[in-house]
mmCIF file of C-alpha atoms and ligand atoms in Angstrom:
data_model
loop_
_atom_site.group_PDB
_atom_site.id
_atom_site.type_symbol
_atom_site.label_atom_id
_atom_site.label_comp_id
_atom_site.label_asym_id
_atom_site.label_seq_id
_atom_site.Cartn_x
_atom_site.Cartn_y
_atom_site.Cartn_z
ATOM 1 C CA UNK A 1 -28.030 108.723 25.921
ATOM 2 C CA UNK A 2 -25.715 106.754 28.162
ATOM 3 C CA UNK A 3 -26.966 103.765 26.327
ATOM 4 C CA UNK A 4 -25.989 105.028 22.937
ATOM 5 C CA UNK A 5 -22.794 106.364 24.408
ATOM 6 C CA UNK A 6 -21.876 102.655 25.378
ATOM 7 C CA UNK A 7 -23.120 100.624 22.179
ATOM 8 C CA UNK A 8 -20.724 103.176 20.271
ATOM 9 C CA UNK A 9 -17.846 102.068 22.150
ATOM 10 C CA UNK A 10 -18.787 98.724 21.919
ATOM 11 C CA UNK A 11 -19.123 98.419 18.313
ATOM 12 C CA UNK A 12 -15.856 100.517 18.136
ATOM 13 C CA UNK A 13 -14.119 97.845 20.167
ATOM 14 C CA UNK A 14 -15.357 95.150 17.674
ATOM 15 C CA UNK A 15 -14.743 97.141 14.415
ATOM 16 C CA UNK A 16 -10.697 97.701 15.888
ATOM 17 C CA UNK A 17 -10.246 94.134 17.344
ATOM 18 C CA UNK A 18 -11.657 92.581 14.187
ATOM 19 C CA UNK A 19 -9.342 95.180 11.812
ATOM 20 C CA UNK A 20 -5.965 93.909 13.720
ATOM 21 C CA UNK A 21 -6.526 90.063 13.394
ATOM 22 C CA UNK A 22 -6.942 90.422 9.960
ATOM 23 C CA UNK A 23 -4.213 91.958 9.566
ATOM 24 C CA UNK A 24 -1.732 90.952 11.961
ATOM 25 C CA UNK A 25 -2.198 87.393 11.440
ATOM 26 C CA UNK A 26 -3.232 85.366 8.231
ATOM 27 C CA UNK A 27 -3.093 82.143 6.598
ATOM 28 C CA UNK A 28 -1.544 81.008 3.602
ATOM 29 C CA UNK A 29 -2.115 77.465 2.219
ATOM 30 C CA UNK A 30 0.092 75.774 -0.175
ATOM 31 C CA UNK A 31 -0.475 72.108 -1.828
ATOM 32 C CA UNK A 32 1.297 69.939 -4.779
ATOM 33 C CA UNK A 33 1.248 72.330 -6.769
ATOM 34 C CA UNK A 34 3.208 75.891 -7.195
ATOM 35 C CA UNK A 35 1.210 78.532 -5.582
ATOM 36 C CA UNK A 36 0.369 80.126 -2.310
ATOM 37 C CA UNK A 37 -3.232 80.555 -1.807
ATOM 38 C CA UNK A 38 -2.700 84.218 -1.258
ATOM 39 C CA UNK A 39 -0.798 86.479 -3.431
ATOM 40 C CA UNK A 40 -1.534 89.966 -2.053
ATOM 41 C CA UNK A 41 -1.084 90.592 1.803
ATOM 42 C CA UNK A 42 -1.405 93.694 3.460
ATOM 43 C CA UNK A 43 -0.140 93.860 6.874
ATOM 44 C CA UNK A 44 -0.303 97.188 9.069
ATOM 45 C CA UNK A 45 3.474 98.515 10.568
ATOM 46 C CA UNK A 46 1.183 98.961 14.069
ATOM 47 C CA UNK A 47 1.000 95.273 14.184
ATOM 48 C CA UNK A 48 4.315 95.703 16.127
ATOM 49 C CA UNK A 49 4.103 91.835 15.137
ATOM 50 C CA UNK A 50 2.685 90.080 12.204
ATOM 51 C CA UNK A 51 1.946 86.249 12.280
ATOM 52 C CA UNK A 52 2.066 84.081 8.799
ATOM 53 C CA UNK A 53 0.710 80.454 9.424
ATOM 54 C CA UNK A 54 1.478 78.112 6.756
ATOM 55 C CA UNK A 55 -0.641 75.021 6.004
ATOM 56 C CA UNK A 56 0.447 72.245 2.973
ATOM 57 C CA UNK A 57 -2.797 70.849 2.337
ATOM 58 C CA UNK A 58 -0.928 68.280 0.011
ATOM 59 C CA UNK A 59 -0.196 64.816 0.186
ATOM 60 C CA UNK A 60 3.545 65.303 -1.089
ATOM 61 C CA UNK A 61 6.789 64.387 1.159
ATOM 62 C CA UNK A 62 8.941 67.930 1.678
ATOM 63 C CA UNK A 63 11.373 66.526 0.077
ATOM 64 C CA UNK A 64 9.424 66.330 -3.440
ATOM 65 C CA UNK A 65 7.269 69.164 -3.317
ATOM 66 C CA UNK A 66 8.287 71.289 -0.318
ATOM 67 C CA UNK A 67 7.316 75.005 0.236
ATOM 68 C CA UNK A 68 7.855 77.496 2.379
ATOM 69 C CA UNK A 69 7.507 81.115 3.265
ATOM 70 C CA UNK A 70 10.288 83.871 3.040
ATOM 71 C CA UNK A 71 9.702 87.076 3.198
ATOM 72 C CA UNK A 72 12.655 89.856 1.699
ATOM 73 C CA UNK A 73 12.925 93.325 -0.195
ATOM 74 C CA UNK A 74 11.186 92.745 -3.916
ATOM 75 C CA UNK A 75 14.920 93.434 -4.967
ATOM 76 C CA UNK A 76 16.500 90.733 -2.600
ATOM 77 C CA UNK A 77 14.340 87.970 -3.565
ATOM 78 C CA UNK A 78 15.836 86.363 -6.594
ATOM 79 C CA UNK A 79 19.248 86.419 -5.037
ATOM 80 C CA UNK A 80 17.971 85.388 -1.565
ATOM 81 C CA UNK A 81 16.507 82.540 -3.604
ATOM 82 C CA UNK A 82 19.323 81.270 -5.653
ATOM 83 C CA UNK A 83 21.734 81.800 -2.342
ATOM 84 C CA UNK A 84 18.958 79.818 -0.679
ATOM 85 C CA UNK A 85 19.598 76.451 -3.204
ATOM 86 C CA UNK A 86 22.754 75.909 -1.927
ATOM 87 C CA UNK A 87 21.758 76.039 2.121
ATOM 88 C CA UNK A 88 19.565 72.553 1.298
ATOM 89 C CA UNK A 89 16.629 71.287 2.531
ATOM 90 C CA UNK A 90 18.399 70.902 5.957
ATOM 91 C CA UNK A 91 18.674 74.621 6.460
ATOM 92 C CA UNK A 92 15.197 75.231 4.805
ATOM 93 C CA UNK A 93 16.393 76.542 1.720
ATOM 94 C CA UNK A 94 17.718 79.671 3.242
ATOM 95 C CA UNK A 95 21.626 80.845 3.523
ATOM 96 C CA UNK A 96 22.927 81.131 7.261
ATOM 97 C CA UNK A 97 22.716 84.657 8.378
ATOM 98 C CA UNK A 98 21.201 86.334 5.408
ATOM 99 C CA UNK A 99 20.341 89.591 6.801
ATOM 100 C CA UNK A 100 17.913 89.983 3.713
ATOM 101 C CA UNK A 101 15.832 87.842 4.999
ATOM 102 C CA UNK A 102 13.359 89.271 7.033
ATOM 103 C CA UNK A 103 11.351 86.602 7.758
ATOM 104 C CA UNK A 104 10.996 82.604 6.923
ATOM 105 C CA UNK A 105 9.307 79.645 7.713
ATOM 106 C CA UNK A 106 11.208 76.336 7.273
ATOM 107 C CA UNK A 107 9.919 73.798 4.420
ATOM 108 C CA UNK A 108 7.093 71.716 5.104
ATOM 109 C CA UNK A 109 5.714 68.664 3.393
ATOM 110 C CA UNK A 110 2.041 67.345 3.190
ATOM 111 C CA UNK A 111 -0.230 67.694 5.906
ATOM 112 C CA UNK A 112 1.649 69.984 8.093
ATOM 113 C CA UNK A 113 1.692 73.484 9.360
ATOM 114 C CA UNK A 114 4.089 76.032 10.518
ATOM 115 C CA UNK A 115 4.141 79.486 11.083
ATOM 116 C CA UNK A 116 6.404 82.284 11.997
ATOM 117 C CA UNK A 117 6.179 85.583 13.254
ATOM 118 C CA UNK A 118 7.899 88.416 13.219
ATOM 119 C CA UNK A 119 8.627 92.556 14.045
ATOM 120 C CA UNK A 120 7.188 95.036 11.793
ATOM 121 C CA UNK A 121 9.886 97.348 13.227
ATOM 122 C CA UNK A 122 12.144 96.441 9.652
ATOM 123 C CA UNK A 123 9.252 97.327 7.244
ATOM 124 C CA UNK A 124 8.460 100.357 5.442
ATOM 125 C CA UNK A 125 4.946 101.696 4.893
ATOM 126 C CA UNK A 126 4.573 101.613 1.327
ATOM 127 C CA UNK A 127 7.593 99.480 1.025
ATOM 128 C CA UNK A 128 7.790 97.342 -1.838
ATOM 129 C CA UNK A 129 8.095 93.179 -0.620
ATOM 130 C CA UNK A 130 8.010 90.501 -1.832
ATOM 131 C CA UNK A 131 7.632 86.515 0.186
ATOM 132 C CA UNK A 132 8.721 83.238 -2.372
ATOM 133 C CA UNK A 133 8.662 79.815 -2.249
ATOM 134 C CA UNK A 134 12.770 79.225 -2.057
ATOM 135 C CA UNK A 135 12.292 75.052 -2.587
ATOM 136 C CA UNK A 136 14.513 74.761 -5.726
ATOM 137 C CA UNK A 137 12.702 75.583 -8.869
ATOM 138 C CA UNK A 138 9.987 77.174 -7.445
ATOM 139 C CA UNK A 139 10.777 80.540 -6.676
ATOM 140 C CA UNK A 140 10.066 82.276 -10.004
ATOM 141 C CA UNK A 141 6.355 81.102 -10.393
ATOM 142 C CA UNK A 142 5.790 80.852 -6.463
ATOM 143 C CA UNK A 143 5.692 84.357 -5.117
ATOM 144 C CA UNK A 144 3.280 87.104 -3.975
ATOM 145 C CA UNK A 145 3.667 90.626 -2.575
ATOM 146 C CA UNK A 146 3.485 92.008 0.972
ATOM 147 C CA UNK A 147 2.202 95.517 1.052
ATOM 148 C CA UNK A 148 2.717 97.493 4.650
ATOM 149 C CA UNK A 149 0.439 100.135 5.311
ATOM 150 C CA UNK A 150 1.288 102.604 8.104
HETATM 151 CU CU1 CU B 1 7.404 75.680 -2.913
#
């Protein structure tokens, strides 16, 4: 019986661990072309914190064929995007201090990674968000949605 008692918890422990690193932290690849790898992420608000790591598995400069990750309100994101153009590539493609912006990576090129994390603490279960490419032109096609599940 005490044996049972501890392969229960055990498996528990596995079955809870492996639930939060899905998760809490996930990969999204990008290349030379328009898309994100993923377009549906669910991310639990008992993360507390939820890592994105971005990957260009491209061979394009950032310059030409950029991308990154920015996360807003669906409702935000077309006018986070077009307020984004104007910042430039120097400031990622994102305006100063817009507080609609609840989380971004900066613009990477071919071959490299970045990631960024950030509080769940602004989400809303069953919130409706939505992350975009902000690059110029690539907003509209380059976009997925973020679901948040209590
Ligand atoms: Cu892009």
């Amino acid at each position: 019986m005490k044996i049972l008692v501890k392969s229960i918890a055990f498996l528990s422990l596995i079955v809870t661990s492996h639930a939060a690193v899905a998760a809490c932290n996930m990969d999204v690849e990008v290349g030379d072309a328009l898309t994100f790898s993923v377009t549906q992420m669910t991310v639990e608000k008992s993360c507390g914190n939820v890592t994105i790591n971005l990957k260009h598995t491209g061979k394009l400069a950032s310059s030409v064929m950029g991308h990154n990750w920015v996360l807003t309100k669906d409702t935000d994101a077309n006018d986070v995007a077009s307020k984004g153009l104007a910042a430039g590539l120097a400031n990622n493609y994102v305006a100063a201090g817009d507080a609609r912006v609840l989380a971004a990576t900066k613009i990477i090129g071919g071959g490299e990674s970045t990631s960024v994390s950030f509080s769940t603490e602004a989400l809303t279960a069953g919130g409706k968000y939505i992350y975009v490419c902000t690059f110029p032109g690539h907003s509209f096609v380059m976009r997925g949605t973020l679901n948040v599940g209590a």
